[in-house]
PDB file of C-alpha atoms in Angstrom:
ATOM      1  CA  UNK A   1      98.409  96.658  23.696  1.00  0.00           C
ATOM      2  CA  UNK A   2      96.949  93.872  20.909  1.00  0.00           C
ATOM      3  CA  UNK A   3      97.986  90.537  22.082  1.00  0.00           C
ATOM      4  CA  UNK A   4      99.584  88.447  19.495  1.00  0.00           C
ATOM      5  CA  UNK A   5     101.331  85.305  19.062  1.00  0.00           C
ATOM      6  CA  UNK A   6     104.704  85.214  20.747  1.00  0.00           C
ATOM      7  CA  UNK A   7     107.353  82.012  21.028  1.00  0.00           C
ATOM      8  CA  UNK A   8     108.473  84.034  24.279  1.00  0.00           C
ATOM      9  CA  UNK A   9     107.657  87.240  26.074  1.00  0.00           C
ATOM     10  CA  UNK A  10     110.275  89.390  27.866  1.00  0.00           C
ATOM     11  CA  UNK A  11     108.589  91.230  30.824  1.00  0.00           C
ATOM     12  CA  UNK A  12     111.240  94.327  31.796  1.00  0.00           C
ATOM     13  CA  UNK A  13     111.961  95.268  35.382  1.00  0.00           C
ATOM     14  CA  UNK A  14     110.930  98.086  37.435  1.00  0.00           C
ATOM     15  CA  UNK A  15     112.635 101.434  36.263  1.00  0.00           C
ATOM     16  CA  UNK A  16     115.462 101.356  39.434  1.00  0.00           C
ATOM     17  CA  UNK A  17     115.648 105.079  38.958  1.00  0.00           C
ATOM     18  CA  UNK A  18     111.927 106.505  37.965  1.00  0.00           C
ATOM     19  CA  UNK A  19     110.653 103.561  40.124  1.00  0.00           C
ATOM     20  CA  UNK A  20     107.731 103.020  37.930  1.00  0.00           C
ATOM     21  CA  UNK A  21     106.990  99.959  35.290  1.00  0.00           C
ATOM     22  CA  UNK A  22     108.348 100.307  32.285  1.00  0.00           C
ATOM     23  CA  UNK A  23     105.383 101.965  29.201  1.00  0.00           C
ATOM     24  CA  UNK A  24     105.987  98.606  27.564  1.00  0.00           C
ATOM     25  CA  UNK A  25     104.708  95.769  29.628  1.00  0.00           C
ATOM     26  CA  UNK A  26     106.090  92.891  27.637  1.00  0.00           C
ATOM     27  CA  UNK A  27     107.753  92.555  23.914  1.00  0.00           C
ATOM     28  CA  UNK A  28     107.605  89.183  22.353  1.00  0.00           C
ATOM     29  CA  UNK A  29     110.286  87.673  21.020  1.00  0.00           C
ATOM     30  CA  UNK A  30     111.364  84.256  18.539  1.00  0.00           C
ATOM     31  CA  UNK A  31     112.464  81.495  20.460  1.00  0.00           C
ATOM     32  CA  UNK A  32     115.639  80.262  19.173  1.00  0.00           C
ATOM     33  CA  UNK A  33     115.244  76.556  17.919  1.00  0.00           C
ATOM     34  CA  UNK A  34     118.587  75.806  19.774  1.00  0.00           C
ATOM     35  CA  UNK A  35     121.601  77.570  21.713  1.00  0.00           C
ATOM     36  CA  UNK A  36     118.539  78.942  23.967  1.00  0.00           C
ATOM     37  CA  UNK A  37     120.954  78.689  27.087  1.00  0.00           C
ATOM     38  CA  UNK A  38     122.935  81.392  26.037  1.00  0.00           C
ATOM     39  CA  UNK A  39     119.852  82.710  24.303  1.00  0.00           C
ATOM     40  CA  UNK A  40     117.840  83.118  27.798  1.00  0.00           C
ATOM     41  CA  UNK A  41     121.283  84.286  29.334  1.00  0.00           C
ATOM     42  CA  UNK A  42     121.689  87.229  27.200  1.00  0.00           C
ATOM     43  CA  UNK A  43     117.748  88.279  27.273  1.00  0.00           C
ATOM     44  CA  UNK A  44     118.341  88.096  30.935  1.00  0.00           C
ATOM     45  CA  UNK A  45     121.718  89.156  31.735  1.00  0.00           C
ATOM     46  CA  UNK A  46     122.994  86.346  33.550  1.00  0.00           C
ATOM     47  CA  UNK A  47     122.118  82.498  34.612  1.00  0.00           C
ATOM     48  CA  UNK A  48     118.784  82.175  33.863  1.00  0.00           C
ATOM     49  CA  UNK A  49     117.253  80.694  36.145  1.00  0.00           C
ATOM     50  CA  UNK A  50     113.111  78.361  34.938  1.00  0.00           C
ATOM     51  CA  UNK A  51     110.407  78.219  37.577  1.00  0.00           C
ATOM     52  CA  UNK A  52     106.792  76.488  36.829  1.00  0.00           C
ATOM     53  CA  UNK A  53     104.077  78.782  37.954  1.00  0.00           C
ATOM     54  CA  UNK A  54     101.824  77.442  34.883  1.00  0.00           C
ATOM     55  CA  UNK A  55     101.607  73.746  33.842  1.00  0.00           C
ATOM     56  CA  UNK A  56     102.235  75.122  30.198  1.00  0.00           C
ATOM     57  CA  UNK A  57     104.227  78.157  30.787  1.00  0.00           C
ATOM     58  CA  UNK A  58     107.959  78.721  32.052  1.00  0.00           C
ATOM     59  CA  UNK A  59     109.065  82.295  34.060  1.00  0.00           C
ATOM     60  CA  UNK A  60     112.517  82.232  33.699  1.00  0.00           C
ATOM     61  CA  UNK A  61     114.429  85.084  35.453  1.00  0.00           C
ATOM     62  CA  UNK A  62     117.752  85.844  36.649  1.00  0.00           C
ATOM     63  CA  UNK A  63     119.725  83.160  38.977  1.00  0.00           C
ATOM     64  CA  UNK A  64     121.602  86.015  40.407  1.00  0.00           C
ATOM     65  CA  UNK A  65     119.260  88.827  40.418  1.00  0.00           C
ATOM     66  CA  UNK A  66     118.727  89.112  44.253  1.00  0.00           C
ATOM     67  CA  UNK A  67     122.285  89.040  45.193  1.00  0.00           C
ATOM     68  CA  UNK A  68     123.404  91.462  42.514  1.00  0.00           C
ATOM     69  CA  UNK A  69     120.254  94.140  43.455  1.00  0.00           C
ATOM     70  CA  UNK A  70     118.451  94.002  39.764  1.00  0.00           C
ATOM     71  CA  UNK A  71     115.269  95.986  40.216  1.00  0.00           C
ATOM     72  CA  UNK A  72     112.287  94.262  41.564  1.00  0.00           C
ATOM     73  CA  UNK A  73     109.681  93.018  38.982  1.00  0.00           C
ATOM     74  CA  UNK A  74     106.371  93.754  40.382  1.00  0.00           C
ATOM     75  CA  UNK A  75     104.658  92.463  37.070  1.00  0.00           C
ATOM     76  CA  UNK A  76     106.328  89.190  36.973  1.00  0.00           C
ATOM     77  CA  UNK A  77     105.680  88.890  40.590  1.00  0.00           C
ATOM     78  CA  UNK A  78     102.060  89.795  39.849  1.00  0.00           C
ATOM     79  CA  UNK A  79     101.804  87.262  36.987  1.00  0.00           C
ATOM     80  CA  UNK A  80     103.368  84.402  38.850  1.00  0.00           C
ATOM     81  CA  UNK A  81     100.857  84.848  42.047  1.00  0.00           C
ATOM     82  CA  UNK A  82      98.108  85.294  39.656  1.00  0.00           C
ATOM     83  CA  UNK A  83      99.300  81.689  38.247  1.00  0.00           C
ATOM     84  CA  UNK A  84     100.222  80.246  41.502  1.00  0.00           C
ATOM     85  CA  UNK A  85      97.035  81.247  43.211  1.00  0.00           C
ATOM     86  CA  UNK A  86      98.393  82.815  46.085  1.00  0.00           C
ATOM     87  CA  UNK A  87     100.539  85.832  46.524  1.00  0.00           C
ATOM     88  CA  UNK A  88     104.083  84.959  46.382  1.00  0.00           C
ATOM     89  CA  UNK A  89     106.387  85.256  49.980  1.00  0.00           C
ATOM     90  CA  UNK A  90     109.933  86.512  47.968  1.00  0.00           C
ATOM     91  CA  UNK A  91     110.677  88.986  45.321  1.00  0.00           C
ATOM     92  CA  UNK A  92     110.948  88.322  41.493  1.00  0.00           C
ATOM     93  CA  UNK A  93     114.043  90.698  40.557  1.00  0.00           C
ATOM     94  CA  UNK A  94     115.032  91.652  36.794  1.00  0.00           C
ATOM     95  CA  UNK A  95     113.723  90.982  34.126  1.00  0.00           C
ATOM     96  CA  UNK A  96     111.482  88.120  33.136  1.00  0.00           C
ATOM     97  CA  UNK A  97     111.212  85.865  30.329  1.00  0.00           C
ATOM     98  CA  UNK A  98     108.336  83.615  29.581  1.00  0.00           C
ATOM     99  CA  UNK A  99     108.499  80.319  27.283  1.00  0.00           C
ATOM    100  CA  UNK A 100     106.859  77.437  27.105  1.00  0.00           C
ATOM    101  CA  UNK A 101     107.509  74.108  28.645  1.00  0.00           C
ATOM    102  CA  UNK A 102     111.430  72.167  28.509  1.00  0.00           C
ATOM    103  CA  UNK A 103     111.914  69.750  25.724  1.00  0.00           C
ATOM    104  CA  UNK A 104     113.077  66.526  26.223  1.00  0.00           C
ATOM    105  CA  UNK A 105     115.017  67.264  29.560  1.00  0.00           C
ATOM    106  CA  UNK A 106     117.685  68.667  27.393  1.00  0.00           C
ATOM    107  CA  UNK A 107     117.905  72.189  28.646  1.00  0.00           C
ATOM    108  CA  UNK A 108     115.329  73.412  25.845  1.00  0.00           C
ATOM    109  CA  UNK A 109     112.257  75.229  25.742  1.00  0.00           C
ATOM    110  CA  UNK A 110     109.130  75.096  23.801  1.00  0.00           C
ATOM    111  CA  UNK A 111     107.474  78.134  22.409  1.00  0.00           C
ATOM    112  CA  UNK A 112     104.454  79.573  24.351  1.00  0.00           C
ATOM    113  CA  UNK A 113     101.525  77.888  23.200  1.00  0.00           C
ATOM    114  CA  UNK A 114      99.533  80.867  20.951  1.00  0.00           C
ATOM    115  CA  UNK A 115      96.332  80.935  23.341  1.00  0.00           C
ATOM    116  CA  UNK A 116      98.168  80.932  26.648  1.00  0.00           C
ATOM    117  CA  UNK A 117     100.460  83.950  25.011  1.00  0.00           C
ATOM    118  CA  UNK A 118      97.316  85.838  24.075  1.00  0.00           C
ATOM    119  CA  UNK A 119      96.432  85.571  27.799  1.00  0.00           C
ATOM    120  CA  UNK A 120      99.697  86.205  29.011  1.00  0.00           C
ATOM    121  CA  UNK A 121      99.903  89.216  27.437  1.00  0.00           C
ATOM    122  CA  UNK A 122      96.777  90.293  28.553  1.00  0.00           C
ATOM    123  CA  UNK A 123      97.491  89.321  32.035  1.00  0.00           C
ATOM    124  CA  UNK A 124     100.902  90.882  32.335  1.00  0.00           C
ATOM    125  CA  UNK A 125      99.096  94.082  30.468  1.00  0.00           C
ATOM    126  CA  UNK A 126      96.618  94.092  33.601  1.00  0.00           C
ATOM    127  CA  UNK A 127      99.361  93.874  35.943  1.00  0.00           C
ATOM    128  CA  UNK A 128     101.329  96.822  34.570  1.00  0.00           C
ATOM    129  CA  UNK A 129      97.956  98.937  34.558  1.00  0.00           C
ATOM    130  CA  UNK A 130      97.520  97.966  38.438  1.00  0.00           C
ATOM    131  CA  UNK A 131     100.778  98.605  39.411  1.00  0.00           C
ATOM    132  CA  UNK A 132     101.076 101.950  37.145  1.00  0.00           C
ATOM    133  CA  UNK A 133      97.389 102.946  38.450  1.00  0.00           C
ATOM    134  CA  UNK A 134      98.379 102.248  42.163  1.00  0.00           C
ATOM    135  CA  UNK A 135     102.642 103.515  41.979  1.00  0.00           C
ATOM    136  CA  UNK A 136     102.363 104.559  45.936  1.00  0.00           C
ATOM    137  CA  UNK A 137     102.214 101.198  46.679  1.00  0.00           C
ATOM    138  CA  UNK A 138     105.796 100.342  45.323  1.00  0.00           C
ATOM    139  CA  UNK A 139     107.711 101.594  48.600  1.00  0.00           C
ATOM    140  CA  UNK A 140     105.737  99.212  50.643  1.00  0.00           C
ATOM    141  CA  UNK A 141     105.761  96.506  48.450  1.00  0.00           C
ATOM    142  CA  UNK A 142     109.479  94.637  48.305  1.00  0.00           C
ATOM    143  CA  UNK A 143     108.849  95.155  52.261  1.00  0.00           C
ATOM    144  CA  UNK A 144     105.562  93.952  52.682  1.00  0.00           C
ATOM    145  CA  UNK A 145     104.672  90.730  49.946  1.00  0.00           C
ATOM    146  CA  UNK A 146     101.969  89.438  52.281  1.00  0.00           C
ATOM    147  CA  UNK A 147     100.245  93.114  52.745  1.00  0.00           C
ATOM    148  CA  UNK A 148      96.512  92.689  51.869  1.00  0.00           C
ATOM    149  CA  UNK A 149      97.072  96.080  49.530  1.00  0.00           C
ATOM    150  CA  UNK A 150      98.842  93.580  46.616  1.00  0.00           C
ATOM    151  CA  UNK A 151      95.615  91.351  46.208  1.00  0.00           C
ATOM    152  CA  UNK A 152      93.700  93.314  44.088  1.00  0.00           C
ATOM    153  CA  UNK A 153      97.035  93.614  41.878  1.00  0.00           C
ATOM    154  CA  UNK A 154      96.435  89.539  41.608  1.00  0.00           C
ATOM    155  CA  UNK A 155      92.811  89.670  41.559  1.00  0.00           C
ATOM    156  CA  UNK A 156      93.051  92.151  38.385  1.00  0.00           C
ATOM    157  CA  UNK A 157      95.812  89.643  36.518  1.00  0.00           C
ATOM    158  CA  UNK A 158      94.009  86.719  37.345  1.00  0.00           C
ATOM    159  CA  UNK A 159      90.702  88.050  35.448  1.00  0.00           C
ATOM    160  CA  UNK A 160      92.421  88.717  32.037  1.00  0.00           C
ATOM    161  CA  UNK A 161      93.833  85.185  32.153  1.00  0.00           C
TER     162      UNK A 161
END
């Protein structure tokens, strides 16, 4: 996939039912100047909820997700422990949406920068590529998010940043 600019990028969730990632690792999407709230809420499908994992980058996913069973999202998961340096101890579930920093402490969001999408997108194309090239680890892997097998998944992400 070409990386291109992108205000945001929308990484799906696992396919609950094929139990593979989804062909498209990311699409990128225009930032709404305001009403992003309900913006984020309906790209997510519920409270969104904004995590740092990047100094310049916001993964926002869904406040909810765990408690109402979304899908895992081994590619955001990937992404963030790529950014984070360190695998990360819970899941990521739904999908994931990626902006850039909040404005002005009023609930807003920044496009991604235009460099740190290009590498975004290559990252999160990396991770999809891992995780499609290495699917027999996806039973272990909501079970097991310290197993040893998941590094290379981070290792892989990390170099395409």
């Amino acid at each position: 996939m070409t990386a291109s600019p992108a205000a945001a990028l929308f990484i799906p969730a696992l396919d609950a039912q094929a139990r593979i990632t989804p062909h498209t690792p990311y699409t990128s999407l225009t930032l709404p100047a305001d009403r992003q709230y309900g913006w984020r809420m309906a790209q997510l499908g519920g409270l969104p909820e904004a995590t740092y994992y990047h100094p310049d980058a916001v993964l926002h996913v869904h406040g909810k997700g765990l408690a109402q069973r979304l899908p895992v999202n081994p590619v955001a998961w990937t992404l963030a422990s790529a950014w984070r340096g360190a695998q990360l101890p819970y899941l990521l579930v739904g999908p994931a949406l990626i902006t850039g920093t909040e404005n002005r402490h009023d609930g807003s969001f920044a496009a991604l920068p235009a460099p740190l999408a290009a590498q975004t997108q290559n990252a999160i194309a990396a991770a999809t590529a891992w995780w499609r090239d290495n699917h027999l680890h996806l039973p272990l892997w909501p079970f097991s998010l310290d197993s040893a097998a998941f590094a290379p998944a981070i290792t892989a992400t990390r170099n395409a940043l």
